[in-house]
Coordinates of C-alpha atoms in Angstrom, one line a residue:
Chain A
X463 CA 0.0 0.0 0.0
X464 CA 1.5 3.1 -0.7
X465 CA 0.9 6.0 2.0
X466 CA 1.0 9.6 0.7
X467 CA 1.9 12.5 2.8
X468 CA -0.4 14.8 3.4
X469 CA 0.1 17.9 5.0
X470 CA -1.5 18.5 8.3
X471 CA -3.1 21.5 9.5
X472 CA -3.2 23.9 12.3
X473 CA -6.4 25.5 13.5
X474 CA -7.8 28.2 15.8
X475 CA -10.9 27.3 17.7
X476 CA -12.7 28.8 20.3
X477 CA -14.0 26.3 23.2
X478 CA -15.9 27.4 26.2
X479 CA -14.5 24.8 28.5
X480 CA -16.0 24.7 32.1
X481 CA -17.7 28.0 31.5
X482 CA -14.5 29.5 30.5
X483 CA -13.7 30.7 26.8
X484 CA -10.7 30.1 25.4
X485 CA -8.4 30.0 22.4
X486 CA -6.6 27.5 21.3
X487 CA -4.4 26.2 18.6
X488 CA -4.9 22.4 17.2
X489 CA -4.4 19.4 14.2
X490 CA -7.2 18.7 12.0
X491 CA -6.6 15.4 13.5
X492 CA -6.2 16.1 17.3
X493 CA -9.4 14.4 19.0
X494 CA -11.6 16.3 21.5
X495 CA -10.1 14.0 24.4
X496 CA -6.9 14.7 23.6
X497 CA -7.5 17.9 23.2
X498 CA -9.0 18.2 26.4
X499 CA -6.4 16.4 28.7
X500 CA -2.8 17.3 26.6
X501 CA -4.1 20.8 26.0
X502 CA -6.4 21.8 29.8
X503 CA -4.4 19.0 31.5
X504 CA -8.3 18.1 32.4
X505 CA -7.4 14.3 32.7
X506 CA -10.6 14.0 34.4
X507 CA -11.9 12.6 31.5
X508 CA -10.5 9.2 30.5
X509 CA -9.4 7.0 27.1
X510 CA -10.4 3.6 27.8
X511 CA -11.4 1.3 24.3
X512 CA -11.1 4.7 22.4
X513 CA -13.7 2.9 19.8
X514 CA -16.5 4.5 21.1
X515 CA -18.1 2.0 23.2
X516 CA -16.9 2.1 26.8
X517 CA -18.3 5.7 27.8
X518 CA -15.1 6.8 29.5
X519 CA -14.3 9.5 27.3
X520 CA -18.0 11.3 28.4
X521 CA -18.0 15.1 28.4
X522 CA -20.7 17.3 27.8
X523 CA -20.8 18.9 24.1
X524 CA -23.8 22.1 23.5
X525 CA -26.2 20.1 26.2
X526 CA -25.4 16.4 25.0
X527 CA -23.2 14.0 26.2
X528 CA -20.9 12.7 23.6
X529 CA -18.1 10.6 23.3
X530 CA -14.9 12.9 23.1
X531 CA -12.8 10.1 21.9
X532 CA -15.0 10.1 18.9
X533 CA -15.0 13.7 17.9
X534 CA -12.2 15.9 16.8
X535 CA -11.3 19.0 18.1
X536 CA -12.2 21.0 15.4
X537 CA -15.6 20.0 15.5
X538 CA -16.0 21.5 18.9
X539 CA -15.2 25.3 17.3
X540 CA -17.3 27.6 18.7
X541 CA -19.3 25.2 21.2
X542 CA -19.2 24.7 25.3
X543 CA -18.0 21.8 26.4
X544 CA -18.5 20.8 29.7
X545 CA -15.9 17.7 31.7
X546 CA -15.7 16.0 35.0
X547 CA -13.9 19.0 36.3
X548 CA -16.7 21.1 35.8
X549 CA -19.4 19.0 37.9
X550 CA -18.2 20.0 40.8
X551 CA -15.4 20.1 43.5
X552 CA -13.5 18.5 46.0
X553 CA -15.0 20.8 48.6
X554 CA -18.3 20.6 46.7
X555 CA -19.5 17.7 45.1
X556 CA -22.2 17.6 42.7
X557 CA -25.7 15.8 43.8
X558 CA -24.3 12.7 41.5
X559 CA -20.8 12.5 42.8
X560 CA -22.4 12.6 46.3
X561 CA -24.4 10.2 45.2
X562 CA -22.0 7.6 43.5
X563 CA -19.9 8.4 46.8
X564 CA -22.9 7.4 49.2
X565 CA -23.6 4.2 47.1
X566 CA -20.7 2.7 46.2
X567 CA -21.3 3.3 42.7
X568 CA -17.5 2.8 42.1
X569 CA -14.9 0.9 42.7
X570 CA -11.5 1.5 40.9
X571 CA -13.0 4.7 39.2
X572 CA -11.9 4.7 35.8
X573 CA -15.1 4.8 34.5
X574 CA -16.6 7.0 37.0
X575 CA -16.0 10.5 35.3
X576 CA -18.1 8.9 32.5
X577 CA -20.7 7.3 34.0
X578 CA -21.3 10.5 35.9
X579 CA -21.3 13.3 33.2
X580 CA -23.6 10.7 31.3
X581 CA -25.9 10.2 34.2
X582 CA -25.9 14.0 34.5
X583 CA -27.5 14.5 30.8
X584 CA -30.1 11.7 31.6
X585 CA -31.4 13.7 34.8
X586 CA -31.4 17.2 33.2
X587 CA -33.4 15.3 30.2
X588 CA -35.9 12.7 32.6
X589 CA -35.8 14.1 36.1
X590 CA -37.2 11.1 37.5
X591 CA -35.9 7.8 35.3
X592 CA -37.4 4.2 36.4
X593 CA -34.7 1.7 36.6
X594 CA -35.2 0.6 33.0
X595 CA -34.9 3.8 31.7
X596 CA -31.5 4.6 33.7
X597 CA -30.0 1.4 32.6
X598 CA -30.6 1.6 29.1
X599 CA -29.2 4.9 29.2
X600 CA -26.2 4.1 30.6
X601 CA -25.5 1.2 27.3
X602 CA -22.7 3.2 26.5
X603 CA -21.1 3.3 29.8
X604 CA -19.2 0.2 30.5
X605 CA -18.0 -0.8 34.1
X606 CA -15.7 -3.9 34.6
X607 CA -15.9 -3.5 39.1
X608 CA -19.3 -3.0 39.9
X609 CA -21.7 -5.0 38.7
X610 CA -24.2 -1.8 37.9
X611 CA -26.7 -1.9 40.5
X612 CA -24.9 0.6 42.6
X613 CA -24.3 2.8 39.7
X614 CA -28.2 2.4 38.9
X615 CA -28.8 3.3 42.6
X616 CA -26.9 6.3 42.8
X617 CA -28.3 7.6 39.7
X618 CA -31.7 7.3 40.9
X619 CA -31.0 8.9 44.5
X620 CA -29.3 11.7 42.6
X621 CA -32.3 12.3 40.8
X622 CA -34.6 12.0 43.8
X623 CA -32.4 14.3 45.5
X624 CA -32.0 16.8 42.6
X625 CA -35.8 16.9 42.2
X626 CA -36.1 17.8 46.2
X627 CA -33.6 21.0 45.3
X628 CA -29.8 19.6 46.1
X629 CA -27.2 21.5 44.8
X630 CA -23.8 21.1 45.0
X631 CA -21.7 20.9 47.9
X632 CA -25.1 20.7 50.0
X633 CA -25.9 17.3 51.3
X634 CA -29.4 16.6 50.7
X635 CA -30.1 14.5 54.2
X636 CA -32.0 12.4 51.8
Chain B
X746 CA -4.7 9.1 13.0
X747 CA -2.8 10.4 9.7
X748 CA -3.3 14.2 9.0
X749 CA -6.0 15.5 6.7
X750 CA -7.3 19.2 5.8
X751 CA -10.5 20.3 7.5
X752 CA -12.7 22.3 5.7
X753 CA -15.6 23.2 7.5
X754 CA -18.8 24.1 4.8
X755 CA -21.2 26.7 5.4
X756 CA -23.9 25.4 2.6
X757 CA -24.4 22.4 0.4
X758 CA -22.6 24.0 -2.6
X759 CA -19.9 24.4 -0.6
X760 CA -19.3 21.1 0.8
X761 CA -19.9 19.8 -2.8
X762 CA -17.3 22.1 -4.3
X763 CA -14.5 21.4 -1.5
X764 CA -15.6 18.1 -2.3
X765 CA -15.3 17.9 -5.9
X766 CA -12.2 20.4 -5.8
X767 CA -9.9 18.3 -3.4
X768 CA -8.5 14.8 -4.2
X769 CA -9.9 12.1 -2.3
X770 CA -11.7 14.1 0.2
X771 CA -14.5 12.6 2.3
X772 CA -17.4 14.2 3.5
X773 CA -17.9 14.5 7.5
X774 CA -21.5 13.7 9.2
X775 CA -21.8 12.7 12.7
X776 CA -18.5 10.9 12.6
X777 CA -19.5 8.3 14.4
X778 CA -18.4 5.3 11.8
X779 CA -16.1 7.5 9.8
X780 CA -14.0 8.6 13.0
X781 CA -13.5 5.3 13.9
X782 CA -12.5 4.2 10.3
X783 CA -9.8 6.7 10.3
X784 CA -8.4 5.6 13.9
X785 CA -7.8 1.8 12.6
X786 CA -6.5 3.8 9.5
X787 CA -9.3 2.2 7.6
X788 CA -9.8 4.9 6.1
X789 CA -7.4 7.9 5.4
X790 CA -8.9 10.4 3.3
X791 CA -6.9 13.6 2.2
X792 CA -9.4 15.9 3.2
X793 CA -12.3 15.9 5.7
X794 CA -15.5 18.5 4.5
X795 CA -17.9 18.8 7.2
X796 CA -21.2 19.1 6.9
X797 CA -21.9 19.8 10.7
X798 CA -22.2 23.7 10.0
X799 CA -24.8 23.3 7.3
X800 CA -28.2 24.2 9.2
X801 CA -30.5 23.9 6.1
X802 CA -29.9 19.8 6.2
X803 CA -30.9 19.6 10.0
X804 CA -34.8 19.2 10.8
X805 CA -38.1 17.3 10.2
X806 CA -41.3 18.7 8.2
X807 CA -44.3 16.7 7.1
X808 CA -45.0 17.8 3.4
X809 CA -47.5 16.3 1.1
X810 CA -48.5 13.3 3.1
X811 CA -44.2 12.7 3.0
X812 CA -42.1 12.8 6.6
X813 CA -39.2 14.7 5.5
X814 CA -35.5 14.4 7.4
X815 CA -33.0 16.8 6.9
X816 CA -30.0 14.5 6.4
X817 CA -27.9 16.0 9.3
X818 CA -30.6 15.5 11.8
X819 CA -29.2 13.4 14.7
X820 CA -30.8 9.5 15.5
X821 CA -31.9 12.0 19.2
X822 CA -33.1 14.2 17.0
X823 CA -35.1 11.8 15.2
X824 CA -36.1 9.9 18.3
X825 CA -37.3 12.7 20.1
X826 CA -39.4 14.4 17.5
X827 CA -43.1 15.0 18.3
X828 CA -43.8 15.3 14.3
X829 CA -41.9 11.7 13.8
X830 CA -43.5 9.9 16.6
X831 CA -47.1 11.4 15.7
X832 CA -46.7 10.3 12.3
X833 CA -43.7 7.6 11.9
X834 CA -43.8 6.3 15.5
X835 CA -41.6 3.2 14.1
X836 CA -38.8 5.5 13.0
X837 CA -39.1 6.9 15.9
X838 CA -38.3 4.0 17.7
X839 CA -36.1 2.9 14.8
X840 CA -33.6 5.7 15.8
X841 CA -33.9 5.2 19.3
X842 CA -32.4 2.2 19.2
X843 CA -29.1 3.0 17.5
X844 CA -25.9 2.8 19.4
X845 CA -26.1 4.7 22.5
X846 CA -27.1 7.6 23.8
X847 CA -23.9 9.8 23.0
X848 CA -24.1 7.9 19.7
X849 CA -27.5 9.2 19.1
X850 CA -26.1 12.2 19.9
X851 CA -24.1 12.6 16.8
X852 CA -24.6 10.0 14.4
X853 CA -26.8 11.2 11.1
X854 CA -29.8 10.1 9.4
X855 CA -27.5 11.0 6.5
X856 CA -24.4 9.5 7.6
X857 CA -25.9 6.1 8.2
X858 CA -27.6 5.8 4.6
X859 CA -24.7 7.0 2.9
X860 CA -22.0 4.7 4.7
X861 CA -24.5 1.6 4.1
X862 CA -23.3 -0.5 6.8
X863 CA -25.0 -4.3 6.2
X864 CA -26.0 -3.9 9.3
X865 CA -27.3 -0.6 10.2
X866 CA -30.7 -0.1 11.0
X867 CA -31.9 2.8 8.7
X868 CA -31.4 1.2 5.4
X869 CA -33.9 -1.1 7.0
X870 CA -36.3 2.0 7.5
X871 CA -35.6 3.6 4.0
X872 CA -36.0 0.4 2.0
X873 CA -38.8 -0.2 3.9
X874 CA -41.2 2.3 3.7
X875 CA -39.9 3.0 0.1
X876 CA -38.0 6.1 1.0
X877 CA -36.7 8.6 -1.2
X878 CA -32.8 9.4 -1.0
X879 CA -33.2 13.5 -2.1
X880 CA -29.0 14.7 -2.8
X881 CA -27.9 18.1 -4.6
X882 CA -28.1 16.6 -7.9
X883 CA -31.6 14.6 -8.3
X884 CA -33.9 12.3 -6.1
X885 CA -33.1 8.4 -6.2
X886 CA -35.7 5.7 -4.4
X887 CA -34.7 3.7 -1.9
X888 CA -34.8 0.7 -4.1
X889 CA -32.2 1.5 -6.1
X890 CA -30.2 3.8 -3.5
X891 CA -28.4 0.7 -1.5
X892 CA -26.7 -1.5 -4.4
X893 CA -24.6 -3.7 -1.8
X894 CA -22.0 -4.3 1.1
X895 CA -21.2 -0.5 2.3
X896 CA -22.4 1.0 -1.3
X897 CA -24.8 2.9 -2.5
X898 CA -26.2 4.9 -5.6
X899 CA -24.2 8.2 -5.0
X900 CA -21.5 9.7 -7.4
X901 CA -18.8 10.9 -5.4
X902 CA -19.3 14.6 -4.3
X903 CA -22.9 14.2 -4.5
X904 CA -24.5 14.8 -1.3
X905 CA -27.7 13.8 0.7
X906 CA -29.8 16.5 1.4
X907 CA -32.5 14.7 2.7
X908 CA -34.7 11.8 2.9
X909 CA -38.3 11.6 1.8
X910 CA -40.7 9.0 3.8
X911 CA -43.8 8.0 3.0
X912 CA -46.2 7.6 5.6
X913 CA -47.8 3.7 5.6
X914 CA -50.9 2.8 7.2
X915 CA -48.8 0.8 9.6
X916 CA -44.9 -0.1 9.9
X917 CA -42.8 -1.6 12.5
X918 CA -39.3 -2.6 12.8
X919 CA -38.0 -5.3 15.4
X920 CA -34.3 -6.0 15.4
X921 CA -32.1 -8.6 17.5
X922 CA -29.7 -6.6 18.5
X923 CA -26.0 -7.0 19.0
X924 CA -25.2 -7.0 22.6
X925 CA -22.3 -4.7 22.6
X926 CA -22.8 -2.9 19.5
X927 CA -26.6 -2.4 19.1
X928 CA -26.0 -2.9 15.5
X929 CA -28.7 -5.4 14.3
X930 CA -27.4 -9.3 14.3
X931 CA -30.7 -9.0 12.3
X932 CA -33.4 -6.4 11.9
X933 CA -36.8 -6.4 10.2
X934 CA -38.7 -3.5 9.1
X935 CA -42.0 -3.9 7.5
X936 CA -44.8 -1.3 6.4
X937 CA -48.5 -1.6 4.9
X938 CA -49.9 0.8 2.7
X939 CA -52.9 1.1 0.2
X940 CA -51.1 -0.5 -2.3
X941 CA -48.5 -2.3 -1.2
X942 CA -46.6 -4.4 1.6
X943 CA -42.8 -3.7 2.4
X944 CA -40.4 -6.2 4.2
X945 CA -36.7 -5.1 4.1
X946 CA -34.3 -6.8 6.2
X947 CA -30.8 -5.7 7.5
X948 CA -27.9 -7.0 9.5
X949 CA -28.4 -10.6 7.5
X950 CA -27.7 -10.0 3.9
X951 CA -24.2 -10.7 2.7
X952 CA -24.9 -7.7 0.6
X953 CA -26.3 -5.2 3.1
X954 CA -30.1 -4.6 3.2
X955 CA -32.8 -6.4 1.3
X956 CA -36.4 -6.9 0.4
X957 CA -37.7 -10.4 1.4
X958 CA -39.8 -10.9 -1.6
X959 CA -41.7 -13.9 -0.8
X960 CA -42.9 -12.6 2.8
X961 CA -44.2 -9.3 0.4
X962 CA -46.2 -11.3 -1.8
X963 CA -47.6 -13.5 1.6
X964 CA -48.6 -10.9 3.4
X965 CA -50.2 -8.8 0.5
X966 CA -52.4 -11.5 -0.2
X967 CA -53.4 -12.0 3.8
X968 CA -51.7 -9.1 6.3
X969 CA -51.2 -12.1 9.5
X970 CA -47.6 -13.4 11.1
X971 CA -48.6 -17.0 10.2
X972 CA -48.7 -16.3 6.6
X973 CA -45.0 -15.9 6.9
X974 CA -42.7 -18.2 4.8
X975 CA -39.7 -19.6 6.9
X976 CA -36.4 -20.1 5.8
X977 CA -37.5 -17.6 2.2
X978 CA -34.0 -16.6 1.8
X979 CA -30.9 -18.9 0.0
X980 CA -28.6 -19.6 3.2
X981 CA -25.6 -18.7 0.8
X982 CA -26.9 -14.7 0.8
X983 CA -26.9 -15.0 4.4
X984 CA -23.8 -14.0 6.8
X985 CA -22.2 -16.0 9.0
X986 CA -19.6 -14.4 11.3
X987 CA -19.1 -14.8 15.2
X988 CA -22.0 -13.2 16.0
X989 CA -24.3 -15.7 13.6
X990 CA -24.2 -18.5 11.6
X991 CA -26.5 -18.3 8.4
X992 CA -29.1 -20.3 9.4
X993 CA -29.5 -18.4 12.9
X994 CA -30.2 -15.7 10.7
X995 CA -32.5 -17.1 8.3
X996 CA -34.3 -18.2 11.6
X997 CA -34.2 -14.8 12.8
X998 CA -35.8 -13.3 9.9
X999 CA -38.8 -15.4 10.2
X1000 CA -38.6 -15.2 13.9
X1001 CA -38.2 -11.0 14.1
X1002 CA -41.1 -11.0 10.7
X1003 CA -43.5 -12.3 12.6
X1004 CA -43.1 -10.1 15.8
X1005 CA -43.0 -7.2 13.3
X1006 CA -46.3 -8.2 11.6
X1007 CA -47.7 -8.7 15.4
X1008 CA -46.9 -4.6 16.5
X1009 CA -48.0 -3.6 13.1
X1010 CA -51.9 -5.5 14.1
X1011 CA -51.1 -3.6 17.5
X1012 CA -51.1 -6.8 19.4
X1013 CA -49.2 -6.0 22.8
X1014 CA -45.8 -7.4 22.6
X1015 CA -44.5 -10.4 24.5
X1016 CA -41.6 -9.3 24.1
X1017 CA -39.6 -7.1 26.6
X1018 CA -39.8 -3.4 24.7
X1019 CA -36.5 -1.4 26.0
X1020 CA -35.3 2.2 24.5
X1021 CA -32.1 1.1 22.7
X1022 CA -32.5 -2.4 23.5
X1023 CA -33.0 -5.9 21.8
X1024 CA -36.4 -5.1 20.5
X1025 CA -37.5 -1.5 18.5
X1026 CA -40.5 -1.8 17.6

């Protein structure tokens, strides 16, 4: 096979990441994840199969979770983008992390960052998911320690608590 | 990942003249197969044109008793809209059950058509209810649209604008699908109209999506899931690979038929019904 060299190309885009806009300069070919975690050092956000099937790579792209391993950086010109770093805080954990934490929802964590910022976009689009509907929306999540059914708990409880008015950093005595 | 230009295009003639103008350049949908083809360097185009910034190809309308789908409309997009699931429920739920959610999220009602997969679940729908494939040069039916394994009717720099569905008096599509993939191991889309009976099937055909003939002409004649012919297609057009042998699937087709003739009679289902699971109906 023969290859033939073709020139890359630098571009400038303009990414709101965590509610902060920013420059920056990339490759035509530079993925979103790389983008994120070589350029913002936000490593929150993991490569695990980096096929677009385990759900590690989750961020938040204009409202929608997406796979950031599957989308180049490019693409995301002009949009907000949203990662694990952006949930919440150490100090201040978001309604899902306190969740996940409460439930032990995770074991080794390297799909956590995922699982949450796609259980996020399910509870700001179905504020109150049956168990059904929280497990098939986490299909593109995959977790290889915990079986699910603390993940599936803590989603719901997050939701329950969400709806009663948690916010983050405030334990909702749920 | 080799390099590539980027070229982002503002409007159809745009895309179709980057297209045209640059050697071995690709257009860019949702991404979601195409991305992937150029990570296993399947696929190493010289030149990416994107057709995410074209707003005119996103959307759905109902016009003249047709659905119509902006080719750039997301499967969410499609899932989720109150004019598809008032008057197409089964694309609806056709769309809903591809990939994932954060697949939904991106992939394309374009996209999928164009790339053709064998086993993709819209050529089902399109074939199915007789679609027509609208692009920036002409219109082209379904029929003669998807001409084999990952091909299709479309010259290169021609682009789909949109797609034109008719609405049937009933339609339903049932897949078995792929555990980790949620593409269909075998998927079954039938419609009824005044005049006609459609059955295409996807995920079995060694080249891509099909119409079952004989299960057409038997359910024309009397519209019932035990009127269904088993084993009606030759075991050497069927796939085997690990996920199927060809006679699983020849079973399935039958098998998935039937259920599909069962939701289009509105009979409740037996069978679990899940969002992006086993069984779209």
């Amino acid at each position: 096979m023969t290859t033939k060299a073709v020139e890359g190309e630098r571009h400038t885009i303009q990414v709101t990441v965590n509610g902060k806009r920013q420059a920056a300069e990339v490759d035509s070919h530079t993925l979103l994840v790389e983008f994120l975690r070589e350029s913002f050092r936000l490593t929150g956000t993991h490569v695990g199969c980096d096929t677009s099937q385990c759900g590690a790579c989750v961020v938040e792209f204009e409202g929608n979770s997406v796979k950031s391993c599957t989308m180049l950086a490019v693409q995301a010109d002009g949009g907000r983008i949203t990662t694990i770093e952006g949930v919440g805080s150490r100090e201040a954990l978001h309604p899902m992390q306190e969740a996940f934490t409460e439930c032990h929802a995770l074991q080794c964590g390297y799909c956590t960052p995922g699982m949450v910022m796609s259980a996020c976009d399910l509870v700001r689009k179905n504020p109150s998911p049956s168990e059904a509907e929280i497990r098939d929306w986490l299909d593109g999540n995959l977790c290889r320690c915990t079986g699910y059914n603390n993940i599936v708990r803590a989603v719901s409880e997050a939701a329950q608590a969400l709806a009663s008015g948690a916010q983050a950093g405030v334990k909702s005595g749920a | 990942m080799k390099p590539f230009q980027y070229r982002l295009a503002k409007s159809v003639p745009e895309a179709v003249a980057a297209l045209a103008q640059i050697a071995e350049a690709r257009p860019l949908a949702g991404g979601m197969t195409l991305i992937p083809a150029l990570k296993h360097g399947l696929a190493a185009p010289a030149a990416l044109v994107d057709l995410g910034g074209i707003a005119s190809l996103r959307g759905v309308s109902f016009e003249n008793g047709e659905l119509v789908v902006g080719a750039m409309t997301t499967h969410a997009a499609v899932a989720g809209s109150p004019i598809v699931n008032e008057r197409l429920p089964a694309l609806g739920r056709l769309a809903g059950g591809i990939g994932d959610p954060q697949v939904r999220h991106r992939g394309t009602l374009g996209g999928s058509v164009a790339n053709n997969d064998p086993a993709a679940d819209y050529p089902a729908g399109c074939l199915g209810l007789g679609a027509t494939i609208v692009t920036n040069l002409r219109t082209v039916s379904a029929d003669e649209f998807f001409t084999g394994f990952f091909s299709t009717a479309l010259a290169p720099a021609e682009v789909i604008t949109s797609i034109r569905f008719p609405v049937p008096m009933r339609a339903a599509y049932v897949k078995f699908a792929n555990q980790a993939s949620r593409y269909a191991t075998v998927g079954v889309f039938i419609s009824q109209s005044a005049n006609a009976v459609r059955v295409a099937v996807t995920g079995a055909g060694r080249s891509g999506v099909f119409r079952a003939g004989e299960m057409e002409q038997a359910l024309a004649k009397d519209f019932r899931p035990e009127t269904l012919p088993a084993h009606c297609v030759a075991l050497d057009d069927l796939n085997t690979d690990l996920h199927a042998s060809a006679e699983y699937r020849s079973h399935l087709i039958n098998v998935l038929a039937r259920r599909a003739v069962e939701a289009c009679m509105g009979a409740p289902s037996r069978h679990p019904v899940r969002h992006g699971g086993a069984y779209a109906f």
